[in-house]
Amino acid sequence: MTVLIKGGAVVNADRTFVADVLCSDGKIVEIGDAIDAPSGAPVVDAGGQYVMPGGIDPHTHMQLPFMGTVASEDFESGTAAALAGGTTMIIDFVIPNPQQNIMEAYRTWREWAEKSVADYTFHVAITWWDDSVHEDMGTLVREHGVNSFKHFMAYKGAIMADDEVLVNSFSRAIELGAIVTVHAENGELVYRLQKALFETGMTGPEAHPLSRPPECEGEAANRAIRIAEVLKVPLYIVHNSCRQSLEAITRARNEGQRVFGEVLAGHLLIDDSVYRHPDFDVAAAHVMSPPFRSKEHQDALWRGLQSGNLQTTATDHCCFCADQKAVAGTTSVSFRTARVASKTAWKCSGTMASARAG
Amino acid sequence: MTVLIKGGAVVNADRTFVADVLCSDGKIVEIGDAIDAPSGAPVVDAGGQYVMPGGIDPHTHMQLPFMGTVASEDFESGTAAALAGGTTMIIDFVIPNPQQNIMEAYRTWREWAEKSVADYTFHVAITWWDDSVHEDMGTLVREHGVNSFKHFMAYKGAIMADDEVLVNSFSRAIELGAIVTVHAENGELVYRLQKALFETGMTGPEAHPLSRPPECEGEAANRAIRIAEVLKVPLYIVHNSCRQSLEAITRARNEGQRVFGEVLAGHLLIDDSVYRHPDFDVAAAHVMSPPFRSKEHQDALWRGLQSGNLQTTATDHCCFCADQKAVAGTTSVSFRTARVASKTAWKCSGTMASARAG
Amino acid sequence: MTVLIKGGAVVNADRTFVADVLCSDGKIVEIGDAIDAPSGAPVVDAGGQYVMPGGIDPHTHMQLPFMGTVASEDFESGTAAALAGGTTMIIDFVIPNPQQNIMEAYRTWREWAEKSVADYTFHVAITWWDDSVHEDMGTLVREHGVNSFKHFMAYKGAIMADDEVLVNSFSRAIELGAIVTVHAENGELVYRLQKALFETGMTGPEAHPLSRPPECEGEAANRAIRIAEVLKVPLYIVHNSCRQSLEAITRARNEGQRVFGEVLAGHLLIDDSVYRHPDFDVAAAHVMSPPFRSKEHQDALWRGLQSGNLQTTATDHCCFCADQKAVAGTTSVSFRTARVASKTAWKCSGTMASARAG
Amino acid sequence: MTVLIKGGAVVNADRTFVADVLCSDGKIVEIGDAIDAPSGAPVVDAGGQYVMPGGIDPHTHMQLPFMGTVASEDFESGTAAALAGGTTMIIDFVIPNPQQNIMEAYRTWREWAEKSVADYTFHVAITWWDDSVHEDMGTLVREHGVNSFKHFMAYKGAIMADDEVLVNSFSRAIELGAIVTVHAENGELVYRLQKALFETGMTGPEAHPLSRPPECEGEAANRAIRIAEVLKVPLYIVHNSCRQSLEAITRARNEGQRVFGEVLAGHLLIDDSVYRHPDFDVAAAHVMSPPFRSKEHQDALWRGLQSGNLQTTATDHCCFCADQKAVAGTTSVSFRTARVASKTAWKCSGTMASARAG
């Protein structure tokens, strides 16, 4: 089959320019100024639009070990699915356990990713701090091309980075010319709210958004932004889900600070009514962190993209089957909401649930 | 002489790409990926910078008739001076008198501009309203390539566009796919303040900024923005000089509205202490509208450029000799500040004063 | 019947203090520190609340002549109804026709109000300008105790005050130590939108909110605020109905400006879904200006009261019977939406419609 | 001597009312509606002003043990000095060492305060957390009338309260109906900046403001506000010194949150140029935390008082003699700036320096 895409702005790695693109049998066969459509070939008017050879998903978690199980989508099936949808590259995350050697974790993830069928690279999470971490960040940047370090401000008692880790890691990143990224939620507040909800007996999916209100996210976003401002490091905030974090980003950008914001497809399209779904499994399947928010926040996120205060969209792709979720629930020390904390079923097909972690 | 400019992002009309540029004897002789510098030629490292073949000044007034005299720089001398500084194109303004036929004014300016030695085009000012103006806007867009209409919200009793003109013209512009621009100052307030200052005997240059405080500009900027929002037309605000108008633009852009802001070199670099200069002529030479502001506003303007809430810089080039200013003073009906209202000496050399009008 | 109100903060004209209030047969019989409730008398715990002997409605229009008819509630019936609900004082409006002598209008309204059965006073509207208005404002303040002047920024072609009137009147008010108030809607924009809607054939109540969007109100509020800022006069904005005008007030108050905001009971409780009511008469009965807004704006208004950025609530009480509305529709020169422009039925009972004008 | 104060609003503990006040020989001898001035007695026109029998200083530190020395002003001399200036009550701080029993600290401070010659009460600082602290907070509120708990977000390694302490203490406070207060500076950032400055050799007073930039304060203020918002506890932020923390307070108050802000006389009147004073002793004497800021911040603080977004002024009175400062410098483990960290000479007379700690 042959298709002519006319008049779009062709975005290549090296330059952007207005051109026509002729595709035949799934391949680009010609790029030029005024290509005539072959007889019978459909013509797409791309005037005023970008034409890209493929998309980049800057936020995925293939075969992630998490709460006693492992994300069911591995690097092969996951990148194959991505390609099928036009995503030709993913940026996944190396997430060392606290006290785990960073290089060791990095080598593990690199090995897992060998079987990928699309392009890939990694953000590396900084989940603890000592001199070896300081050293390894340098090795990763200088010898392995890593240029982005991730920090989880939530998940107290697990991978949470407190202010001390943030300040040390951000300081090291700017020395190395790397960018820092954060999952912005105040982990102490979340922990407190989870405990309080558990004590009242609210342990179902309906408790999940109550345990992680927008104010927790906005606070953490603002904190990361201000620490980055003082330490003069560029910052990228993943999966902004609410007005509060968007406002923190907007304030900083209006002052000229280099802060960037990502938004997930899910937060743009799904609202928090899912947590009150009469079918427990449907409600539980949507548990992820940050949670889905009310319509007010969805409107704000779209406005954020429109204004340019948010720059990227991602999926946070992280699949768990329904039975895996049950396992996570069983091994969870605290309560049923925690069981699926930061997990959500994305779309279910057969016995397989496509889920995402924050 | 030969110069090699290495590693900049070359901006052409059709595309932007990273390349080396070799210039010899004032001409670009090669653009390529890895050009070797000829022996002895200086090399400029342009990494991370734009490399452009010339600049565009979006705001000039060559040979403008104003208050009984005419700006001394004509289209030939003005564009020659521009070229000498690397500005290869200007956008000047057609400014019909109230009740004057728009097409007639347009033809007059086009004729004046024939002698230009650089590229030029025109914004066309809408200074009054009737059905012929409505008709002529269409002719200008469809037959003459005009795509920008200017409105002066100040200069009561002369070229001021009140809300009725703004609403009519903005509505017409969006029908035609044109952008609208405004000089944003509340003309009624300025008129009132001028009169009040005159009555107190303050008629020197020191009264000029007092007669046009930042609040007047911020109010008008916000009004134009909101009218444009309701009528869904993109808006460009010329010569923003203060925090207040920047904030109005920033608020609108954060909501996703298509509003653009220009800032003049003068407002970025000169502050209002000039109006208290002990030498009357120096102080008077800086009278222009909007006036120069305090340091606080300069800081805000730089931050506006840094954040991207302001997009363009311009000169508002509009020259008047010192003796022309005297004539304007003599013929002015109201008072000495009005005499040089919206004029300023930019740089003086000999008996010639380079001045700018808002 | 006897009631004891305990522990409230008693607000009198001269002081506020915590006390108990004993009421018997509709009268206050004792105010004291620790009154014992008579046997069997109900006790109201007013701790943390204000206890007031009566309310003030700062915005009413009794027997207002408007669009060929007269508001059906006169000063006697209106104040009697007010008293029945605990409102012991109203502030009504003297509204001169353009060119009408202000003192003459004032005397007319004063005479109408003689039959009031509750306390009353007047704001006086400034709807046009010449030297006599300047003079009469002084007379009103110095000899008649008037301390508040109202300006309608909407109603083009009728009582609209343009920037020239605003600037003159605000300047005069500060000389006299009076406060200024505005009905904030951009009249030119409303006029344009009404015309455009009429041309598309939308002439029913559903067109009313489209002809007066929140941006029109926010723009006018901001304009009045900035003019008041420059002229240094305190400002009171009546019937704020939307986020936009609240934000304009909030910005100004945060900078320390003396701006005050009123909100109507109707805007707090009724949303714009009423204009899409299947029963035309119900929809039409809610036409008033500014119109009812979406829930987002209601939330903002409540938050405005909570934060103290809005200070007063009022009714804008202005009754028209259904048949009066028909007359107004018939005599209206423009179109059916205009017919009931700035009128709304508040609650209907029998042939009587309780309506309000902006 | 006799003085008549006419027409002010007399503020008493129980009520506020307009009245005249007659003072004779330093005592109030009459309060009434229209007192005639005794022959020859001066009359003060207090129209539009408050008339108060004495002031309250909500922030003092008498005889505070700090960094190896003790504040030189004790409860007797300090309250005597306060009275001499019209301050009739102070609110001091009980500051337990980490791990110290709260009740024990409370009893110690109460005992010290016995010799006060003016009214006093205490905020109690929460500097660490375990079940006994939870218990003691209850005892303090229920049995000792304490209703305010203070948290230092700075001073890492000493009395700093991290998020865990804040969340626990704020949660407990709202159970008890108490208010929480914070010293808002990000202690981790301050620690990092101090270390970095020390390594560059900047150890003098000029390094002090660089080690505690406004962004550190604004971040901490925002964090405390958002934690308080989620936990629904009213919050009072002490000694706001910069635009950033004022803006955080303003945003919260505009949304209706119960947040209150204090400002010190010093921050309103002294700017950061003192740290570059050529006389080392003068510069060092001004070291306190948060530090004095640039003029921009002073302007913001005054605007904060004007707008009502800041509610109280205080002194943070905390005296150290010059030789005490030397001791603190000697015993300091880190570097010379730390030596006087959070101390400042307030006014020096002879060998005595009046200083304040944050």
PDB file of N, CA and C in Angstrom, chain C residues 14-18 250 253-256 303 306-307 309, chain D residues 14-18 250 253-256 303 306-307 309:
ATOM      1  N   ASP C  14     -21.485  49.975  67.484  1.00  0.00           N
ATOM      2  CA  ASP C  14     -20.318  50.613  68.080  1.00  0.00           C
ATOM      3  C   ASP C  14     -19.264  49.627  68.573  1.00  0.00           C
ATOM      4  N   ARG C  15     -19.614  48.363  68.817  1.00  0.00           N
ATOM      5  CA  ARG C  15     -18.612  47.448  69.352  1.00  0.00           C
ATOM      6  C   ARG C  15     -19.025  46.000  69.144  1.00  0.00           C
ATOM      7  N   THR C  16     -18.081  45.122  69.289  1.00  0.00           N
ATOM      8  CA  THR C  16     -18.301  43.693  69.159  1.00  0.00           C
ATOM      9  C   THR C  16     -17.802  43.028  70.431  1.00  0.00           C
ATOM     10  N   PHE C  17     -18.633  42.154  71.024  1.00  0.00           N
ATOM     11  CA  PHE C  17     -18.207  41.517  72.274  1.00  0.00           C
ATOM     12  C   PHE C  17     -18.974  40.216  72.466  1.00  0.00           C
ATOM     13  N   VAL C  18     -18.371  39.311  73.221  1.00  0.00           N
ATOM     14  CA  VAL C  18     -19.000  38.022  73.480  1.00  0.00           C
ATOM     15  C   VAL C  18     -20.040  38.176  74.592  1.00  0.00           C
ATOM     16  N   THR C 250      -8.269  39.492  43.871  1.00  0.00           N
ATOM     17  CA  THR C 250      -7.271  38.842  44.718  1.00  0.00           C
ATOM     18  C   THR C 250      -5.873  39.389  44.443  1.00  0.00           C
ATOM     19  N   ARG C 253      -5.670  42.873  46.008  1.00  0.00           N
ATOM     20  CA  ARG C 253      -5.631  42.842  47.464  1.00  0.00           C
ATOM     21  C   ARG C 253      -4.288  42.320  47.966  1.00  0.00           C
ATOM     22  N   ASN C 254      -3.717  41.345  47.255  1.00  0.00           N
ATOM     23  CA  ASN C 254      -2.414  40.820  47.655  1.00  0.00           C
ATOM     24  C   ASN C 254      -1.325  41.886  47.578  1.00  0.00           C
ATOM     25  N   GLU C 255      -1.537  42.877  46.733  1.00  0.00           N
ATOM     26  CA  GLU C 255      -0.577  43.979  46.642  1.00  0.00           C
ATOM     27  C   GLU C 255      -0.924  45.094  47.620  1.00  0.00           C
ATOM     28  N   GLY C 256      -1.986  44.906  48.394  1.00  0.00           N
ATOM     29  CA  GLY C 256      -2.328  45.881  49.411  1.00  0.00           C
ATOM     30  C   GLY C 256      -3.335  46.930  48.973  1.00  0.00           C
ATOM     31  N   ARG C 303     -14.751  29.951  47.710  1.00  0.00           N
ATOM     32  CA  ARG C 303     -13.372  30.062  48.183  1.00  0.00           C
ATOM     33  C   ARG C 303     -13.023  31.539  48.409  1.00  0.00           C
ATOM     34  N   GLN C 306     -14.331  32.465  51.725  1.00  0.00           N
ATOM     35  CA  GLN C 306     -13.543  31.782  52.751  1.00  0.00           C
ATOM     36  C   GLN C 306     -12.204  32.492  52.993  1.00  0.00           C
ATOM     37  N   SER C 307     -11.604  32.938  51.901  1.00  0.00           N
ATOM     38  CA  SER C 307     -10.284  33.568  52.005  1.00  0.00           C
ATOM     39  C   SER C 307     -10.376  35.028  52.414  1.00  0.00           C
ATOM     40  N   ASN C 309     -11.222  37.369  50.319  1.00  0.00           N
ATOM     41  CA  ASN C 309     -11.035  38.241  49.164  1.00  0.00           C
ATOM     42  C   ASN C 309     -12.369  38.800  48.662  1.00  0.00           C
TER      43      ASN C 309
ATOM     44  N   ASP D  14     -11.686  41.994  75.698  1.00  0.00           N
ATOM     45  CA  ASP D  14     -13.028  41.483  75.421  1.00  0.00           C
ATOM     46  C   ASP D  14     -13.757  42.204  74.310  1.00  0.00           C
ATOM     47  N   ARG D  15     -13.361  43.410  73.982  1.00  0.00           N
ATOM     48  CA  ARG D  15     -14.106  44.133  72.951  1.00  0.00           C
ATOM     49  C   ARG D  15     -13.280  45.289  72.379  1.00  0.00           C
ATOM     50  N   THR D  16     -13.724  45.787  71.260  1.00  0.00           N
ATOM     51  CA  THR D  16     -13.087  46.906  70.576  1.00  0.00           C
ATOM     52  C   THR D  16     -14.150  47.970  70.355  1.00  0.00           C
ATOM     53  N   PHE D  17     -13.843  49.210  70.713  1.00  0.00           N
ATOM     54  CA  PHE D  17     -14.849  50.260  70.541  1.00  0.00           C
ATOM     55  C   PHE D  17     -14.157  51.619  70.457  1.00  0.00           C
ATOM     56  N   VAL D  18     -14.823  52.564  69.824  1.00  0.00           N
ATOM     57  CA  VAL D  18     -14.263  53.902  69.667  1.00  0.00           C
ATOM     58  C   VAL D  18     -14.501  54.689  70.954  1.00  0.00           C
ATOM     59  N   THR D 250       0.586  33.499  50.786  1.00  0.00           N
ATOM     60  CA  THR D 250      -0.470  34.185  50.039  1.00  0.00           C
ATOM     61  C   THR D 250      -1.277  33.199  49.203  1.00  0.00           C
ATOM     62  N   ARG D 253      -3.558  31.270  51.599  1.00  0.00           N
ATOM     63  CA  ARG D 253      -4.646  32.081  52.142  1.00  0.00           C
ATOM     64  C   ARG D 253      -5.686  32.388  51.072  1.00  0.00           C
ATOM     65  N   ASN D 254      -5.239  32.615  49.850  1.00  0.00           N
ATOM     66  CA  ASN D 254      -6.195  32.874  48.767  1.00  0.00           C
ATOM     67  C   ASN D 254      -7.102  31.674  48.519  1.00  0.00           C
ATOM     68  N   GLU D 255      -6.636  30.491  48.868  1.00  0.00           N
ATOM     69  CA  GLU D 255      -7.485  29.299  48.734  1.00  0.00           C
ATOM     70  C   GLU D 255      -8.303  29.056  50.004  1.00  0.00           C
ATOM     71  N   GLY D 256      -8.153  29.930  50.992  1.00  0.00           N
ATOM     72  CA  GLY D 256      -8.975  29.810  52.187  1.00  0.00           C
ATOM     73  C   GLY D 256      -8.321  29.031  53.325  1.00  0.00           C
ATOM     74  N   ARG D 303       4.528  44.962  51.821  1.00  0.00           N
ATOM     75  CA  ARG D 303       3.283  44.734  51.060  1.00  0.00           C
ATOM     76  C   ARG D 303       2.490  43.602  51.711  1.00  0.00           C
ATOM     77  N   GLN D 306       0.602  45.085  54.528  1.00  0.00           N
ATOM     78  CA  GLN D 306      -0.444  45.954  53.998  1.00  0.00           C
ATOM     79  C   GLN D 306      -1.651  45.143  53.506  1.00  0.00           C
ATOM     80  N   SER D 307      -1.367  44.022  52.876  1.00  0.00           N
ATOM     81  CA  SER D 307      -2.440  43.200  52.305  1.00  0.00           C
ATOM     82  C   SER D 307      -3.093  42.298  53.336  1.00  0.00           C
ATOM     83  N   ASN D 309      -1.709  39.557  54.392  1.00  0.00           N
ATOM     84  CA  ASN D 309      -1.225  38.185  54.256  1.00  0.00           C
ATOM     85  C   ASN D 309      -0.191  37.853  55.344  1.00  0.00           C
TER      86      ASN D 309
END
